Amino acid sequence: MSLTGLAIRKSTTIFVVVIFIVIMGLKSYFSLPREAAPDVKIPFMIVTTIYPGVSPEDIETLVTREIEQELKNIKDVKEITSSSSESFSVISIEFEPSVDMDFALQRVKDKVDTAKSNLPDDAEEPEVTEIDFENMPILNVVLTADYDLVKLKEIADDFSDQFETIPGILEARVTGDLEREVQINVDPERLKDYNLGLFDVTGAVMNEHVNIPGGTMDIGDFTYTVRVPGELKNPYSFADLVVTATPDGPVYIRDIADVTYGFKDRTSIARYNGTPSISIGITKRAGENIIYIADTVKEILEKSKPYLPKGTHIAIQNDFSKFIRIMVQDLENNIINGFVLVMLCIFIFLGVTNALFVAIAIPLSMLISFIVLSLMGYTLNFIVLFSLIMALGMLVDNAIVIVENIYRHRHLGKDAARGAEEGTNEVAVAVLASTLTTVCAFLPLMFWPGIMGEFMKYLPITLVITLISSLFVAVIINPVFCYRFMKIKENNSKASAGQSGFFSKVISIYEKLLVRAVRFPKTTLAIAVLILILTFFVYGQLGKGVELFPSSDPDSMFVNIKGPTGMRLEAVDEIVRELEKTCREFTDVNAVLANVGVSTSSTGLGGGSSGTPNEARIYMDFVD
């Protein structure tokens, strides 16, 4: 007994399976994480080392070559390149795409640790960075206020803590804030008068401003932990700490220094449309749903607005979820439009009866594909959605052949069960061969080497899943529906709607051309070869070249500013202020966010890490 025959005899079970596919398919579709592009690990790492005040030649000899010597011993390395500039060494390591990047990162760190013993003592610690586009913030929450930044910083920290509780958020980094610190400004003259040094002052602070464990104490049936709390709660209490004792009495910190409760030296500055601000860069974990995270962040902000101090303003900048949402909606619309056009063609050529049976192949095949993609842990990105659009027209091919053949067998007078089974079995091998040839055409894309291969492999995988799903629907589900619901009118002698009227004339013309082509095979093949050669010639003359993706208008952009190593934050800020004015003069620019003192390296896309005072980044959101 064939699979189709078994399905027909167990038709009730098949209907239960269809209901399961619909429920689980819809659930999988709505739960699939939305992303712009597939999560592809970039097999690159960068080792950066700072050696202040040293010439490029010495950087090359003393730092770069020493580290390179160790890195050359790592397996699976494709290429190592280096750049030595004044005070700065950068080594880029490219691995084979198949390498485990977590394991590779550990091996690089081990080799760098080995090389550190050969580096100059006054060179800074080498930093190993893995390039990962998932580190790019998906949106920036920008806070501005009519009051001081100290209060605004407290609000930003509170928001940051709330954001990091959202499932899927990796980090909520605050940029442009002021941070409090106790400053003990020692007077060198007074220090000299008491015959003291800075170590005496730092030692007094370290010894007094500390919690001391006191062991345990047994009281009755219980053991209690003893601790001596010594951390000072009041910032100005540091002035009362004793530095040393003299015959004239104790020397307090207030006798040799001024104690103030001030702010740390700023490591970053943020402005929104020229107004001092604090920005919170939201970074998600790999494979998480951007749209869900962005909506949850906006919901938290909306609920908090009534409780914020008067004069607090909130803006969303560089919202990547907006692009994802529009892209998914556009592609979904394309799928719906494609479905409507495909159905229109089917109705015209096959008639209403057969078109309805063929139509169920599209949604069921798509839903099965969503279930499989969800089980494989894939995200719904533009590659996957584009693949689904490509597969849309091919989904109905199998169903058309099988439904039409079942329809023909029913017209020959066979009953519903026999007509459905024999009609399917007669063309099953041909349908299988047709599907496999299409699958085989896309399979080589799975072996595309390099990073682009890792990126594009989602296209053939999605197409293979979708086409195999359509084969399952055509061979198992379509015959069951035809068996249960296909009705044949006795006065209808046509095998299909395409054998009358206008289409009969088209078929007649085609038949005449086919007879002539078969009668003169050599001439037919010669014409085919000539057309093939002519195609290459015409494309060579009129072709516009090749590009991976078509260009499109951007929704936003950013400008990187990098000053010489050692340039002060305030000096870079002056340059950024001038550039901000220029950016705001363009009418197409909706908002401008400037972050000074953040990394502009490829690993810091969208927010960067603080601690690089000579670098800055300006974001611009364009008018829709």
Coordinates of C-alpha atoms in Angstrom, one line a residue, residues 38-525:
P38 CA 21.1 36.0 10.2
D39 CA 23.3 35.6 13.3
V40 CA 26.6 34.9 11.7
K41 CA 29.8 34.8 13.8
I42 CA 32.5 36.9 12.2
P43 CA 35.8 35.0 12.4
F44 CA 37.9 38.1 13.2
M45 CA 39.7 39.2 16.4
I46 CA 41.7 42.3 17.1
V47 CA 44.6 42.6 19.5
T48 CA 45.3 46.2 20.5
T49 CA 48.2 47.4 22.6
I50 CA 48.9 51.0 23.7
Y51 CA 52.5 52.1 24.4
P52 CA 52.4 55.9 25.0
G53 CA 54.9 58.1 23.3
V54 CA 56.7 55.5 21.2
S55 CA 57.4 55.8 17.5
P56 CA 55.8 53.4 15.0
E57 CA 59.2 51.7 14.3
D58 CA 59.7 50.9 18.0
I59 CA 56.0 49.8 18.3
E60 CA 56.6 47.4 15.4
T61 CA 59.8 46.0 17.0
L62 CA 58.9 46.0 20.7
V63 CA 55.2 45.1 20.6
T64 CA 53.7 44.0 17.3
R65 CA 56.3 41.4 16.4
E66 CA 56.5 39.9 19.9
I67 CA 52.7 39.3 19.9
E68 CA 52.6 38.1 16.2
Q69 CA 55.3 35.6 17.0
E70 CA 53.0 33.8 19.5
L71 CA 49.8 34.2 17.4
K72 CA 51.4 32.4 14.4
N73 CA 51.3 29.1 16.4
I74 CA 47.5 29.1 16.6
K75 CA 45.7 26.6 14.4
D76 CA 42.9 27.4 12.0
V77 CA 44.2 31.0 11.4
K78 CA 43.6 32.1 7.8
E79 CA 45.5 35.4 7.9
I80 CA 47.3 37.7 10.4
T81 CA 47.7 41.4 9.5
S82 CA 49.1 44.2 11.7
S83 CA 49.4 47.9 11.8
S84 CA 51.9 49.9 13.9
S85 CA 51.4 53.6 14.5
E86 CA 52.6 56.1 17.1
S87 CA 51.8 54.7 20.6
F88 CA 49.4 52.1 19.1
S89 CA 49.7 48.5 17.8
V90 CA 46.8 46.7 16.1
I91 CA 46.9 43.0 15.0
S92 CA 43.9 41.5 13.1
I93 CA 43.5 37.8 13.1
E94 CA 41.2 36.1 10.6
F95 CA 40.1 32.5 11.3
E96 CA 38.6 29.9 9.1
P97 CA 34.8 30.2 9.1
S98 CA 34.3 26.8 10.6
V99 CA 36.3 27.6 13.8
D100 CA 34.6 27.7 17.2
M101 CA 35.1 31.4 18.0
D102 CA 34.7 30.9 21.8
F103 CA 37.5 28.4 21.8
A104 CA 39.5 30.6 19.4
L105 CA 39.1 33.6 21.7
Q106 CA 40.5 31.7 24.6
R107 CA 43.5 30.5 22.5
V108 CA 44.3 34.1 21.4
K109 CA 44.1 35.3 25.0
D110 CA 46.5 32.5 26.1
K111 CA 49.0 33.4 23.4
V112 CA 48.8 37.1 24.2
D113 CA 49.4 36.3 27.9
T114 CA 52.5 34.4 26.9
A115 CA 53.7 37.3 24.8
K116 CA 53.2 39.9 27.7
S117 CA 56.4 38.7 29.4
N118 CA 58.4 40.0 26.4
L119 CA 56.7 43.4 26.2
P120 CA 58.1 46.6 27.7
D121 CA 57.0 47.1 31.4
D122 CA 55.5 50.5 30.7
A123 CA 53.3 49.2 27.8
E124 CA 49.7 48.9 28.6
E125 CA 47.8 45.6 28.9
P126 CA 47.0 44.2 25.4
E127 CA 43.3 44.0 24.7
V128 CA 41.7 41.1 22.8
T129 CA 38.4 42.0 21.1
E130 CA 36.1 39.7 19.1
I131 CA 34.2 41.3 16.3
D132 CA 30.6 40.6 16.7
F133 CA 27.8 42.6 15.1
E134 CA 25.4 41.4 17.7
N135 CA 27.2 43.9 20.0
M136 CA 25.6 46.7 18.1
P137 CA 22.9 48.5 20.1
I138 CA 19.4 48.0 18.7
L139 CA 18.3 51.4 20.0
N140 CA 19.4 54.3 22.1
V141 CA 17.2 55.8 24.8
V142 CA 18.2 59.5 25.1
L143 CA 17.3 61.5 28.2
T144 CA 17.5 65.3 28.4
A145 CA 16.2 67.5 31.2
D146 CA 15.8 71.1 32.4
Y147 CA 17.6 70.2 35.6
D148 CA 21.2 69.0 36.3
L149 CA 22.8 65.9 35.0
V150 CA 23.3 64.4 38.4
K151 CA 19.6 63.9 39.0
L152 CA 19.2 62.8 35.4
K153 CA 22.0 60.2 35.9
E154 CA 20.1 58.6 38.7
I155 CA 17.0 58.3 36.5
A156 CA 19.2 56.8 33.7
D157 CA 20.7 54.2 36.1
D158 CA 17.2 53.3 37.3
F159 CA 16.1 52.8 33.6
S160 CA 19.2 50.8 32.9
D161 CA 18.5 48.4 35.8
Q162 CA 14.9 48.0 34.6
F163 CA 16.0 47.4 31.0
E164 CA 18.5 44.7 31.9
T165 CA 15.7 42.6 33.6
I166 CA 14.0 42.3 30.2
P167 CA 14.6 38.7 28.8
G168 CA 17.0 38.9 25.8
I169 CA 18.8 42.1 26.7
L170 CA 22.6 41.7 27.1
E171 CA 23.5 45.2 28.3
A172 CA 22.0 48.7 28.8
R173 CA 25.1 50.9 28.7
V174 CA 24.8 54.5 30.1
T175 CA 26.8 57.1 28.2
G176 CA 27.4 60.8 29.0
D177 CA 26.7 60.7 32.7
L178 CA 28.4 62.3 35.7
E179 CA 29.6 60.1 38.5
R180 CA 30.2 61.2 42.1
E181 CA 33.4 60.6 43.9
V182 CA 35.2 61.8 47.1
Q183 CA 38.2 63.9 46.1
I184 CA 41.1 64.4 48.6
N185 CA 43.2 67.2 47.2
V186 CA 46.5 67.1 49.1
D187 CA 48.5 70.3 49.6
P188 CA 52.2 69.4 48.9
E189 CA 53.4 72.2 51.2
R190 CA 51.4 71.1 54.2
L191 CA 52.4 67.5 53.5
K192 CA 56.0 68.6 53.6
D193 CA 55.6 70.5 56.8
Y194 CA 54.4 67.3 58.6
N195 CA 57.2 65.3 56.9
L196 CA 54.6 63.0 55.3
G197 CA 54.2 61.4 51.8
L198 CA 51.2 60.5 49.6
F199 CA 51.6 56.9 50.6
D200 CA 50.8 57.9 54.2
V201 CA 47.5 59.5 53.1
T202 CA 46.5 56.6 50.8
G203 CA 47.4 54.1 53.6
A204 CA 45.2 55.9 56.1
V205 CA 42.2 55.9 53.7
M206 CA 42.7 52.2 52.8
N207 CA 43.1 51.1 56.5
E208 CA 40.2 53.1 57.9
H209 CA 37.7 53.0 55.0
V210 CA 37.2 49.2 55.1
N211 CA 34.9 46.5 56.5
I212 CA 36.8 44.1 58.6
P213 CA 35.7 40.4 59.1
G214 CA 35.9 39.4 62.8
G215 CA 35.4 35.7 62.6
T216 CA 32.6 33.9 64.4
M217 CA 31.1 33.8 67.9
D218 CA 29.2 31.0 69.5
I219 CA 26.2 32.1 71.6
G220 CA 23.9 29.4 72.8
D221 CA 22.8 27.1 70.1
F222 CA 23.9 29.4 67.3
T223 CA 27.1 30.6 65.6
Y224 CA 27.1 34.2 64.6
T225 CA 29.4 35.9 62.0
V226 CA 31.2 38.9 63.4
R227 CA 32.0 41.9 61.1
V228 CA 33.4 45.3 62.0
P229 CA 31.8 47.9 59.6
G230 CA 34.3 50.5 58.9
E231 CA 33.3 52.0 55.5
L232 CA 32.4 55.7 55.9
K233 CA 28.9 56.7 54.9
N234 CA 29.4 60.5 54.9
P235 CA 31.8 61.7 52.2
Y236 CA 33.1 64.5 54.4
S237 CA 34.0 62.0 57.2
F238 CA 37.2 61.3 55.3
A239 CA 38.5 64.7 56.6
D240 CA 38.5 63.2 60.2
L241 CA 40.7 60.2 59.4
V242 CA 44.0 60.2 61.3
V243 CA 47.1 60.0 59.0
T244 CA 49.7 59.8 61.8
A245 CA 50.4 60.6 65.4
T246 CA 52.9 63.2 66.5
P247 CA 54.0 64.6 69.9
D248 CA 51.8 67.6 69.3
G249 CA 48.8 65.4 68.6
P250 CA 47.2 63.4 65.7
V251 CA 47.5 64.7 62.1
Y252 CA 44.1 64.5 60.3
I253 CA 43.5 64.5 56.6
R254 CA 41.9 67.9 56.9
D255 CA 45.2 69.3 58.2
I256 CA 47.0 68.4 54.9
A257 CA 44.2 68.2 52.3
D258 CA 40.9 69.6 51.2
V259 CA 38.1 67.0 51.0
T260 CA 35.3 67.7 48.5
Y261 CA 32.4 65.6 47.2
G262 CA 32.7 66.2 43.5
F263 CA 32.6 64.4 40.2
K264 CA 34.9 62.0 38.4
D265 CA 36.7 63.3 35.4
R266 CA 34.3 62.7 32.5
T267 CA 35.1 59.9 30.2
S268 CA 32.2 60.5 27.8
I269 CA 29.8 63.3 26.8
A270 CA 26.4 63.0 25.1
R271 CA 24.3 65.6 23.5
Y272 CA 20.9 65.3 21.7
N273 CA 20.2 68.1 19.2
G274 CA 22.9 70.2 21.0
T275 CA 21.4 69.7 24.5
P276 CA 23.5 67.8 27.2
S277 CA 22.0 64.4 27.6
I278 CA 22.5 60.9 28.8
S279 CA 22.0 58.0 26.4
I280 CA 21.3 54.3 27.2
G281 CA 22.5 51.9 24.5
I282 CA 20.4 48.7 24.5
T283 CA 22.3 45.6 23.3
K284 CA 20.5 42.3 22.8
R285 CA 21.7 38.7 23.0
A286 CA 22.1 36.7 19.8
G287 CA 18.9 35.2 18.4
E288 CA 16.6 37.3 20.5
N289 CA 13.5 39.1 19.2
I290 CA 14.4 42.7 18.4
I291 CA 10.8 43.8 18.1
Y292 CA 9.7 42.3 21.4
I293 CA 12.7 43.9 23.2
A294 CA 12.1 47.3 21.7
D295 CA 8.4 47.3 22.4
T296 CA 9.1 46.3 26.1
V297 CA 11.6 49.1 26.5
K298 CA 9.1 51.6 25.1
E299 CA 6.4 50.2 27.4
I300 CA 8.7 50.7 30.4
L301 CA 9.4 54.3 29.3
E302 CA 5.7 55.1 28.7
K303 CA 4.7 53.7 32.1
S304 CA 7.4 55.7 33.9
K305 CA 6.6 59.1 32.3
P306 CA 4.0 60.2 34.9
Y307 CA 6.5 59.6 37.8
L308 CA 9.5 61.4 36.2
P309 CA 10.4 64.9 37.4
K310 CA 9.0 67.8 35.5
G311 CA 11.2 68.8 32.6
T312 CA 12.4 65.3 31.7
H313 CA 12.4 64.5 28.0
I314 CA 12.8 61.1 26.4
A315 CA 13.7 60.3 22.8
I316 CA 14.3 57.1 21.0
Q317 CA 17.3 57.2 18.6
N318 CA 18.7 54.7 16.1
D319 CA 15.7 52.4 16.6
F320 CA 16.7 49.3 14.7
S321 CA 13.4 47.6 15.4
K322 CA 11.6 50.1 13.2
F323 CA 13.6 48.9 10.2
I324 CA 13.0 45.3 11.1
R325 CA 9.2 45.9 11.5
I326 CA 9.0 47.7 8.2
M327 CA 11.1 45.0 6.5
V328 CA 9.0 42.1 7.9
Q329 CA 5.7 43.9 7.0
D330 CA 6.9 44.6 3.5
L331 CA 8.0 41.0 2.9
E332 CA 4.8 39.7 4.5
N333 CA 2.9 41.9 2.1
N334 CA 4.9 40.6 -0.8
I335 CA 4.1 37.0 0.3
I336 CA 0.4 37.9 0.5
N337 CA 0.4 39.7 -2.9
G338 CA 2.3 36.8 -4.4
F339 CA -0.2 34.3 -3.0
V340 CA -3.1 36.3 -4.5
L341 CA -1.4 36.5 -7.9
V342 CA -0.6 32.8 -7.9
M343 CA -4.1 32.0 -6.9
L344 CA -5.4 34.2 -9.7
C345 CA -3.3 32.3 -12.3
I346 CA -4.6 29.0 -10.9
F347 CA -8.2 30.1 -11.1
I348 CA -7.8 31.3 -14.7
F349 CA -6.0 28.1 -15.9
L350 CA -7.5 25.4 -13.7
G351 CA -10.9 26.6 -12.8
V352 CA -12.5 27.2 -9.4
T353 CA -12.8 23.6 -8.3
N354 CA -9.2 22.5 -8.8
A355 CA -7.8 25.9 -7.7
L356 CA -9.3 25.5 -4.2
F357 CA -7.5 22.2 -3.7
V358 CA -4.2 23.5 -5.1
A359 CA -4.5 26.7 -2.9
I360 CA -4.2 24.8 0.4
A361 CA -0.7 23.8 -0.6
I362 CA 0.7 27.3 0.0
P363 CA -0.4 28.0 3.6
L364 CA 0.2 24.5 4.8
S365 CA 3.7 24.3 3.2
M366 CA 4.6 27.7 4.7
L367 CA 3.3 26.6 8.2
I368 CA 5.3 23.4 8.1
S369 CA 8.3 25.4 7.1
F370 CA 7.8 27.7 10.1
I371 CA 7.6 24.7 12.5
V372 CA 10.9 23.3 11.1
L373 CA 12.7 26.7 11.2
S374 CA 11.6 27.2 14.8
L375 CA 12.8 23.7 15.8
M376 CA 16.2 24.5 14.1
G377 CA 16.5 27.7 16.1
Y378 CA 16.5 30.0 13.1
T379 CA 15.3 33.7 13.2
L380 CA 12.9 35.3 10.8
N381 CA 15.3 37.6 8.9
F382 CA 15.3 39.0 5.4
I383 CA 17.2 36.1 3.9
V384 CA 14.6 33.6 5.3
L385 CA 11.7 35.8 4.2
F386 CA 13.2 36.4 0.7
S387 CA 13.6 32.6 0.4
L388 CA 9.9 32.1 1.2
I389 CA 9.0 34.6 -1.5
M390 CA 11.2 32.7 -4.0
A391 CA 9.5 29.4 -3.0
L392 CA 6.0 30.8 -3.3
G393 CA 5.6 30.1 -7.0
M394 CA 7.2 26.6 -6.7
L395 CA 5.0 25.5 -3.8
V396 CA 2.0 24.9 -6.0
D397 CA 3.8 23.0 -8.8
N398 CA 3.5 19.6 -7.2
A399 CA -0.1 20.3 -6.1
I400 CA -1.1 21.4 -9.6
V401 CA 0.2 18.2 -11.2
I402 CA -1.4 15.9 -8.6
V403 CA -4.8 17.6 -8.4
E404 CA -5.2 17.8 -12.2
N405 CA -4.3 14.1 -12.5
I406 CA -6.8 13.2 -9.8
Y407 CA -9.4 15.3 -11.5
R408 CA -8.7 13.4 -14.8
H409 CA -9.0 10.0 -13.2
R410 CA -12.3 11.0 -11.6
H411 CA -13.6 12.0 -15.1
L412 CA -12.7 8.6 -16.3
G413 CA -15.4 7.3 -13.9
K414 CA -13.3 6.1 -11.0
D415 CA -14.7 6.5 -7.5
A416 CA -13.3 9.1 -5.1
A417 CA -10.8 6.8 -3.2
R418 CA -9.5 5.0 -6.3
G419 CA -9.3 8.2 -8.4
A420 CA -7.3 10.0 -5.6
E421 CA -4.9 7.1 -5.0
E422 CA -4.2 6.1 -8.6
G423 CA -4.1 9.8 -9.8
T424 CA -1.4 10.5 -7.2
N425 CA 0.6 7.3 -7.7
E426 CA 0.7 7.8 -11.4
V427 CA 2.6 11.1 -11.2
A428 CA 4.3 10.6 -7.8
V429 CA 7.7 9.6 -9.2
A430 CA 7.7 12.5 -11.6
V431 CA 6.7 15.0 -8.9
L432 CA 9.4 13.6 -6.6
A433 CA 12.0 13.9 -9.4
S434 CA 10.9 17.4 -10.2
T435 CA 11.2 18.5 -6.5
L436 CA 14.6 16.9 -6.1
T437 CA 16.0 18.6 -9.2
T438 CA 14.9 21.9 -7.8
V439 CA 16.4 21.1 -4.4
C440 CA 19.7 20.0 -6.0
A441 CA 19.9 23.3 -7.9
F442 CA 20.1 25.2 -4.6
L443 CA 22.1 22.7 -2.5
P444 CA 25.5 23.9 -3.8
L445 CA 24.8 27.3 -2.1
M446 CA 25.1 25.5 1.2
F447 CA 28.8 25.0 0.5
W448 CA 29.6 28.6 -0.3
P449 CA 32.9 29.3 1.5
G450 CA 33.8 32.2 3.8
I451 CA 31.7 34.6 5.8
M452 CA 29.3 35.2 2.9
G453 CA 28.7 31.5 2.7
E454 CA 27.7 31.4 6.4
F455 CA 25.4 34.4 5.7
M456 CA 23.8 33.0 2.5
K457 CA 23.4 29.4 3.6
Y458 CA 20.0 30.3 5.1
L459 CA 18.6 30.7 1.6
P460 CA 19.1 27.1 0.3
I461 CA 18.2 25.7 3.7
T462 CA 14.9 27.5 3.8
L463 CA 14.1 26.7 0.2
V464 CA 14.9 23.0 0.7
I465 CA 12.6 22.9 3.8
T466 CA 9.8 24.7 2.0
L467 CA 10.0 22.5 -1.2
I468 CA 10.1 19.2 0.8
S469 CA 7.1 20.5 2.8
S470 CA 5.2 21.2 -0.4
L471 CA 6.0 17.6 -1.6
F472 CA 4.6 16.2 1.7
V473 CA 1.4 18.3 1.3
A474 CA 1.0 17.3 -2.4
V475 CA 1.5 13.6 -1.9
I476 CA -0.3 13.2 1.5
I477 CA -2.7 16.0 2.2
N478 CA -3.9 17.1 -1.2
P479 CA -5.2 13.6 -2.2
V480 CA -7.1 13.3 1.1
F481 CA -8.8 16.7 0.5
C482 CA -9.6 15.6 -3.1
Y483 CA -11.0 12.3 -1.9
R484 CA -13.3 13.9 0.6
F485 CA -14.4 17.0 -1.1
M486 CA -13.9 16.8 -4.9
K487 CA -17.2 16.7 -6.7
I488 CA -17.5 15.8 -10.4
K489 CA -20.5 17.0 -12.4
E490 CA -21.8 14.5 -14.9
N491 CA -22.6 17.1 -17.5
N492 CA -19.1 18.5 -17.3
S493 CA -17.0 16.7 -19.9
K494 CA -14.0 18.9 -19.8
A495 CA -10.9 17.6 -18.1
S496 CA -10.0 21.1 -16.9
A497 CA -11.0 24.7 -17.4
G498 CA -7.9 25.2 -19.6
Q499 CA -9.3 23.1 -22.5
S500 CA -11.9 25.5 -23.8
G501 CA -12.3 29.0 -25.2
F502 CA -9.2 31.2 -25.5
F503 CA -6.9 28.6 -24.0
S504 CA -7.9 26.0 -26.5
K505 CA -6.6 28.3 -29.3
V506 CA -3.3 28.8 -27.4
I507 CA -2.9 25.0 -27.0
S508 CA -3.6 24.6 -30.7
I509 CA -0.9 27.1 -31.7
Y510 CA 1.6 25.4 -29.2
E511 CA 0.8 22.0 -30.7
K512 CA 1.6 23.2 -34.2
L513 CA 4.9 24.7 -33.0
L514 CA 5.8 21.5 -31.2
V515 CA 5.1 19.3 -34.2
R516 CA 7.4 21.4 -36.4
A517 CA 10.1 21.5 -33.7
V518 CA 10.1 17.7 -33.5
R519 CA 10.1 17.3 -37.3
F520 CA 13.2 19.5 -37.6
P521 CA 15.3 18.7 -34.4
K522 CA 18.6 19.9 -35.8
T523 CA 17.2 23.3 -36.7
T524 CA 15.5 23.6 -33.4
L525 CA 18.7 22.8 -31.4

